[in-house]
Short mmCIF file of C-alpha atoms in Angstrom, two decimals:
data_model
loop_
_atom_site.label_atom_id
_atom_site.label_comp_id
_atom_site.label_asym_id
_atom_site.label_seq_id
_atom_site.Cartn_x
_atom_site.Cartn_y
_atom_site.Cartn_z
CA PHE M 1 87.89 104.50 77.05
CA LEU M 2 85.85 105.44 80.13
CA SER M 3 83.68 107.76 78.03
CA LEU M 4 82.86 104.99 75.57
CA VAL M 5 81.79 102.64 78.31
CA ALA M 6 79.81 105.42 80.02
CA GLU M 7 78.04 106.26 76.69
CA PHE M 8 77.06 102.62 76.34
CA CYS M 9 75.67 102.54 79.88
CA CYS M 10 73.77 105.75 79.34
CA GLY M 11 72.42 104.45 76.07
CA PHE M 12 71.20 101.30 77.79
CA PHE M 13 69.45 103.42 80.35
CA VAL M 14 67.67 105.47 77.66
CA ILE M 15 66.53 102.17 76.09
CA LEU M 16 65.01 101.20 79.35
CA ILE M 17 63.12 104.49 79.65
CA LEU M 18 61.81 104.36 76.09
CA GLY M 19 61.07 100.68 76.03
CA ASN M 20 58.79 98.49 78.00
CA PHE M 21 61.09 98.45 81.02
CA TRP M 22 60.58 102.08 82.11
CA PHE M 23 59.73 100.86 85.60
CA LEU M 24 63.16 99.42 85.94
CA ALA M 25 64.55 102.83 85.10
CA VAL M 26 62.36 104.47 87.71
CA LEU M 27 63.58 101.93 90.34
CA TYR M 28 67.20 102.60 89.36
CA LEU M 29 66.63 106.39 89.63
CA LEU M 30 65.35 105.80 93.16
CA TRP M 31 68.44 103.72 93.94
CA LEU M 32 70.62 106.48 92.46
CA TYR M 33 69.03 109.08 94.71
CA LEU M 34 69.50 106.93 97.86
CA ASP M 35 73.08 105.90 96.91
CA TRP M 36 74.26 109.35 95.60
CA GLU M 37 76.81 109.88 98.37
CA THR M 38 78.56 106.55 98.20
CA PRO M 39 81.31 107.61 95.77
CA CYS M 40 82.33 110.19 98.42
CA ALA M 41 82.21 107.70 101.28
CA GLY M 42 84.70 105.05 100.19
CA GLY M 43 82.76 103.67 97.29
CA ARG M 44 81.66 100.02 97.09
CA ARG M 45 84.53 97.86 95.83
CA SER M 46 84.12 94.28 94.70
CA ARG M 47 87.00 91.76 95.06
CA TRP M 48 85.23 89.66 92.43
CA VAL M 49 85.15 92.48 89.86
CA ARG M 50 88.78 93.54 90.57
CA SER M 51 89.86 89.86 90.02
CA TRP M 52 88.18 89.34 86.62
CA THR M 53 90.45 87.37 84.33
CA VAL M 54 90.07 90.05 81.64
CA TRP M 55 92.24 92.40 83.78
CA LYS M 56 95.09 89.88 83.81
CA TYR M 57 95.09 90.03 79.90
CA PHE M 58 94.72 93.79 80.05
CA ARG M 59 97.87 94.08 82.18
CA GLU M 60 99.76 91.63 80.00
CA TYR M 61 98.80 93.37 76.74
CA PHE M 62 101.15 96.36 77.32
CA PRO M 63 102.46 94.91 79.72
CA ILE M 64 101.86 96.90 82.94
CA HIS M 65 104.38 96.62 85.88
CA LEU M 66 104.25 98.07 89.38
CA ILE M 67 107.75 98.84 90.81
CA LYS M 68 108.22 99.09 94.50
CA THR M 69 111.14 101.22 95.79
CA SER M 70 110.32 101.44 99.44
CA GLU M 71 108.12 99.92 102.13
CA LEU M 72 104.85 101.67 102.94
CA ASN M 73 103.89 100.99 106.58
CA PRO M 74 100.22 100.05 106.67
CA ASN M 75 99.76 101.83 110.00
CA HIS M 76 99.75 105.16 108.05
CA ASN M 77 97.49 106.59 105.41
CA TYR M 78 99.07 107.72 102.11
CA LEU M 79 98.35 110.14 99.30
CA LEU M 80 99.94 108.88 96.10
CA GLY M 81 100.51 111.48 93.37
CA PHE M 82 100.34 109.77 89.95
CA HIS M 83 102.14 111.16 86.94
CA PRO M 84 101.59 111.64 84.04
CA HIS M 85 97.91 111.43 83.13
CA GLY M 86 98.48 110.19 79.60
CA VAL M 87 95.40 109.53 77.46
CA LEU M 88 94.19 106.24 79.03
CA VAL M 89 95.65 106.40 82.54
CA ALA M 90 96.37 102.74 81.99
CA GLY M 91 99.05 102.40 84.64
CA ALA M 92 96.80 103.82 87.36
CA PHE M 93 93.88 101.54 86.35
CA GLY M 94 95.92 98.41 85.88
CA ASN M 95 97.90 98.73 89.06
CA PHE M 96 95.39 100.23 91.51
CA CYS M 97 91.97 99.03 90.28
CA THR M 98 92.71 95.34 89.64
CA ASP M 99 94.01 92.58 91.82
CA PRO M 100 96.50 91.19 93.01
CA THR M 101 99.40 93.46 92.00
CA PHE M 102 99.16 96.19 94.51
CA LYS M 103 98.07 94.12 97.49
CA ASN M 104 100.94 91.68 96.86
CA LEU M 105 103.57 94.42 96.90
CA PHE M 106 101.97 96.54 99.60
CA PRO M 107 100.11 94.24 101.96
CA GLY M 108 97.75 95.90 104.42
CA LEU M 109 97.05 98.90 102.13
CA THR M 110 93.81 99.52 100.32
CA PRO M 111 94.14 101.69 97.15
CA TYR M 112 91.41 104.19 96.18
CA LEU M 113 91.73 105.77 92.75
CA HIS M 114 90.06 109.25 92.75
CA ILE M 115 88.45 110.27 89.47
CA MET M 116 86.24 113.14 88.36
CA PRO M 117 82.77 113.21 90.16
CA ILE M 118 81.04 113.59 86.76
CA TRP M 119 81.57 109.89 86.05
CA PHE M 120 79.47 108.89 89.02
CA GLY M 121 76.36 110.48 87.56
CA CYS M 122 76.27 107.93 84.75
CA PRO M 123 73.64 105.21 85.33
CA PHE M 124 75.05 101.65 85.76
CA PHE M 125 78.59 102.79 84.86
CA ARG M 126 78.98 104.26 88.32
CA GLU M 127 78.34 100.74 89.83
CA TYR M 128 81.18 99.32 87.73
CA ILE M 129 83.79 101.95 88.50
CA MET M 130 83.00 101.86 92.25
CA SER M 131 83.28 98.07 92.21
CA ALA M 132 86.81 98.46 90.74
CA GLY M 133 87.84 100.65 93.67
CA MET M 134 87.39 104.14 92.08
CA VAL M 135 85.92 106.93 94.21
CA SER M 136 85.17 110.64 93.62
CA ALA M 137 88.01 113.12 93.47
CA SER M 138 86.03 115.64 95.59
CA LYS M 139 87.54 117.07 98.78
CA GLU M 140 84.94 115.19 100.84
CA SER M 141 85.86 111.89 99.20
CA VAL M 142 89.68 112.31 99.67
CA SER M 143 89.05 113.43 103.26
CA TYR M 144 86.91 110.26 103.89
CA VAL M 145 89.71 107.97 102.62
CA LEU M 146 92.51 109.72 104.45
CA ASN M 147 90.59 110.05 107.74
CA ASN M 148 90.93 106.29 108.50
CA GLU M 149 92.22 106.23 112.12
CA GLY M 150 93.84 102.84 111.82
CA GLY M 151 95.82 103.75 108.72
CA GLY M 152 96.02 101.38 105.71
CA HIS M 153 94.34 103.58 103.11
CA ALA M 154 96.06 104.93 100.00
CA SER M 155 94.49 107.70 97.96
CA ILE M 156 95.76 107.84 94.42
CA ILE M 157 95.29 111.15 92.71
CA VAL M 158 96.27 111.92 89.09
CA ILE M 159 97.65 115.27 89.87
CA GLY M 160 97.75 116.65 86.33
CA GLY M 161 94.06 115.89 85.78
CA ALA M 162 92.21 116.07 82.46
CA GLU M 163 94.18 119.13 81.38
CA GLU M 164 97.41 117.18 81.30
CA SER M 165 96.06 114.62 78.85
CA LEU M 166 96.37 117.33 76.17
CA ASN M 167 100.14 117.02 76.64
CA ALA M 168 100.10 113.23 76.22
CA HIS M 169 102.30 113.01 73.15
CA PRO M 170 104.91 110.27 72.77
CA GLY M 171 108.15 111.47 74.43
CA SER M 172 106.40 114.28 76.37
CA LEU M 173 107.65 114.82 79.93
CA THR M 174 105.57 117.94 80.65
CA LEU M 175 103.52 117.81 83.95
CA ASN M 176 100.78 120.17 85.00
CA ILE M 177 101.72 120.53 88.63
CA LEU M 178 103.09 123.98 89.59
CA LYS M 179 99.68 125.41 90.40
CA ARG M 180 98.18 122.21 91.76
CA LYS M 181 98.52 122.35 95.52
CA GLY M 182 95.20 121.16 96.72
CA PHE M 183 96.56 117.58 97.29
CA ILE M 184 99.37 119.07 99.43
CA LYS M 185 96.81 120.79 101.61
CA MET M 186 94.78 117.57 101.99
CA ALA M 187 97.87 115.68 103.01
CA LEU M 188 98.77 118.23 105.67
CA LYS M 189 95.26 118.38 107.07
CA HIS M 190 95.13 114.62 107.51
CA GLY M 191 98.77 113.85 108.22
CA ALA M 192 98.89 111.59 105.20
CA HIS M 193 102.36 110.67 103.92
CA LEU M 194 102.96 111.87 100.38
CA VAL M 195 104.26 109.34 97.74
CA PRO M 196 105.35 110.41 94.29
CA VAL M 197 104.54 107.94 91.52
CA PHE M 198 105.83 108.16 87.97
CA SER M 199 104.45 105.86 85.23
CA PHE M 200 107.06 105.41 82.55
CA GLY M 201 105.54 104.71 79.13
CA GLU M 202 102.12 106.27 79.92
CA ASN M 203 102.45 108.80 77.14
CA GLU M 204 103.55 106.26 74.55
CA LEU M 205 100.19 104.39 74.08
CA PHE M 206 98.60 106.79 71.57
CA LYS M 207 99.62 109.38 68.97
CA GLN M 208 97.77 112.65 69.38
CA VAL M 209 97.01 115.27 66.76
CA ALA M 210 99.46 118.13 67.10
CA ASN M 211 97.96 120.72 69.49
CA PRO M 212 100.73 123.17 70.57
CA LYS M 213 99.70 125.81 73.05
CA GLY M 214 98.27 128.78 71.26
CA SER M 215 96.94 126.81 68.31
CA TRP M 216 93.26 126.95 67.41
CA LEU M 217 92.83 123.26 68.29
CA ARG M 218 94.40 123.66 71.73
CA ASN M 219 92.23 126.71 72.46
CA VAL M 220 89.08 124.82 71.53
CA GLN M 221 90.13 121.83 73.64
CA GLU M 222 90.81 123.97 76.70
CA LYS M 223 87.49 125.81 76.40
CA LEU M 224 85.63 122.53 76.12
CA GLN M 225 87.61 121.16 79.09
CA LYS M 226 86.52 124.13 81.24
CA ILE M 227 82.87 123.71 80.15
CA MET M 228 82.59 119.94 80.41
CA GLY M 229 85.16 119.12 83.13
CA PHE M 230 87.06 116.68 81.09
CA ALA M 231 89.42 117.08 78.09
CA LEU M 232 88.97 115.68 74.54
CA PRO M 233 92.40 114.78 73.16
CA LEU M 234 92.27 113.79 69.44
CA PHE M 235 94.22 110.51 69.48
CA HIS M 236 94.76 107.34 67.49
CA ALA M 237 96.87 104.24 67.67
CA ARG M 238 96.44 100.84 66.06
CA GLY M 239 93.60 98.57 64.84
CA VAL M 240 92.82 94.99 65.50
CA PHE M 241 94.60 93.54 62.43
CA GLN M 242 96.76 96.43 61.36
CA TYR M 243 99.05 98.88 63.00
CA SER M 244 98.53 102.11 61.05
CA PHE M 245 95.28 103.51 62.51
CA GLY M 246 92.72 102.67 65.17
CA LEU M 247 91.72 103.31 68.76
CA ILE M 248 93.46 100.30 70.34
CA PRO M 249 96.54 101.54 72.34
CA TYR M 250 99.94 100.51 71.12
CA ARG M 251 101.63 97.59 72.97
CA GLN M 252 104.24 99.63 74.87
CA PRO M 253 105.41 98.54 78.32
CA ILE M 254 104.30 100.65 81.27
CA HIS M 255 106.46 100.71 84.45
CA THR M 256 104.74 102.46 87.26
CA VAL M 257 107.32 103.33 89.90
CA VAL M 258 106.19 104.05 93.43
CA GLY M 259 108.65 106.27 95.25
CA SER M 260 109.55 106.63 98.92
CA PRO M 261 107.05 108.25 101.25
CA ILE M 262 107.48 111.86 102.43
CA PRO M 263 106.46 112.01 106.14
CA VAL M 264 103.77 114.61 106.80
CA LYS M 265 102.84 115.81 110.17
CA GLN M 266 99.19 116.69 110.62
CA ASN M 267 98.36 120.35 110.45
CA LEU M 268 94.66 121.22 110.44
CA ASN M 269 95.22 124.83 109.42
CA PRO M 270 98.41 124.96 107.17
CA THR M 271 99.52 128.39 106.02
CA ASN M 272 100.27 129.14 102.35
CA GLU M 273 104.00 129.13 103.22
CA GLU M 274 103.82 125.63 104.72
CA ILE M 275 101.87 124.35 101.71
CA ASP M 276 104.37 125.89 99.37
CA GLN M 277 107.33 124.39 101.32
CA LEU M 278 105.83 120.80 101.15
CA HIS M 279 104.94 121.27 97.48
CA ALA M 280 108.49 122.25 96.67
CA LEU M 281 109.79 119.17 98.53
CA TYR M 282 107.35 117.02 96.68
CA LEU M 283 108.54 118.38 93.30
CA GLN M 284 112.10 117.70 94.41
CA LYS M 285 111.33 114.05 95.39
CA LEU M 286 109.38 113.46 92.13
CA LYS M 287 112.19 114.77 90.04
CA LYS M 288 114.65 112.58 91.97
CA LEU M 289 112.50 109.53 91.44
CA PHE M 290 112.36 110.21 87.69
CA GLU M 291 116.15 110.79 87.37
CA GLU M 292 117.00 107.64 89.27
CA HIS M 293 114.88 105.45 87.12
CA LYS M 294 114.74 106.97 83.60
CA SER M 295 117.71 105.09 82.28
CA ASN M 296 115.98 101.82 83.05
CA TYR M 297 113.08 102.64 80.80
CA GLY M 298 114.62 104.17 77.67
CA ILE M 299 114.60 107.86 78.63
CA PRO M 300 117.71 109.58 77.23
CA GLU M 301 120.08 111.00 79.82
CA HIS M 302 119.67 114.60 78.66
CA LYS M 303 115.90 114.64 78.99
CA SER M 304 114.21 115.75 82.39
CA LEU M 305 110.74 116.57 83.64
CA ILE M 306 109.18 119.82 82.82
CA PHE M 307 106.91 121.40 85.35
CA GLU M 308 104.17 123.75 84.29
#
């Protein structure tokens, strides 16, 4: 979805260059140069964009729900680990990039959804995603958000990243997380409390072409992901007037459950052992969150999360 909108914006920029409006393209390039660091400095959110009526219909289409299980004191900063990535990351966008769901449940907290830096190089598109509250997933960007002395900031990171989207098959409960410890180190350095978040239904929105590990398709996808920085899952769902094929996601409910915070004491130079200990605790809390809520959202009792 993001790539389609980005391609449209880039195409519009090319039209400006090739047409009679090349001077507008030059002015925008100058602006891009001057504004290049903004995605790493908290972005430039717009309450007006986040409150567009279209987002209300977007949330109601699936529908998307945000479930609160514990209070989050706005005097602290938080790092929310979002799972799973899915294909669309609809739960993350619908709950953290549109108003008023999050601010009603967690007053005093400002959410920042971190996405790949590559998206902020796309002309015009970068202005839109920043206005929705998205910022870069670079270390500098996460540090900027979590370094708010008065608290009240919430960094949301999709821990599995683009690689995890290749596992986004209906019924899949596989998370790419065992080797992902950078977010743990960031939480320790800034004393940001960790909060596990699991979005039930995220993997049910699309059907993906079979790509088991070791298959030629999976090997190609993984190589392209390493080259380009983002994955290319081959997916389909429904059309506008029929349900057999198309790119519109299925109407499957999404319940994004926000867990209890894990207190983190600031440690500017954490050791590998300290990082591993907190990482293990995070996995434990994430698994507990899933087990406590899976029966509410149609997950069979015998199924559990798989960490890779």
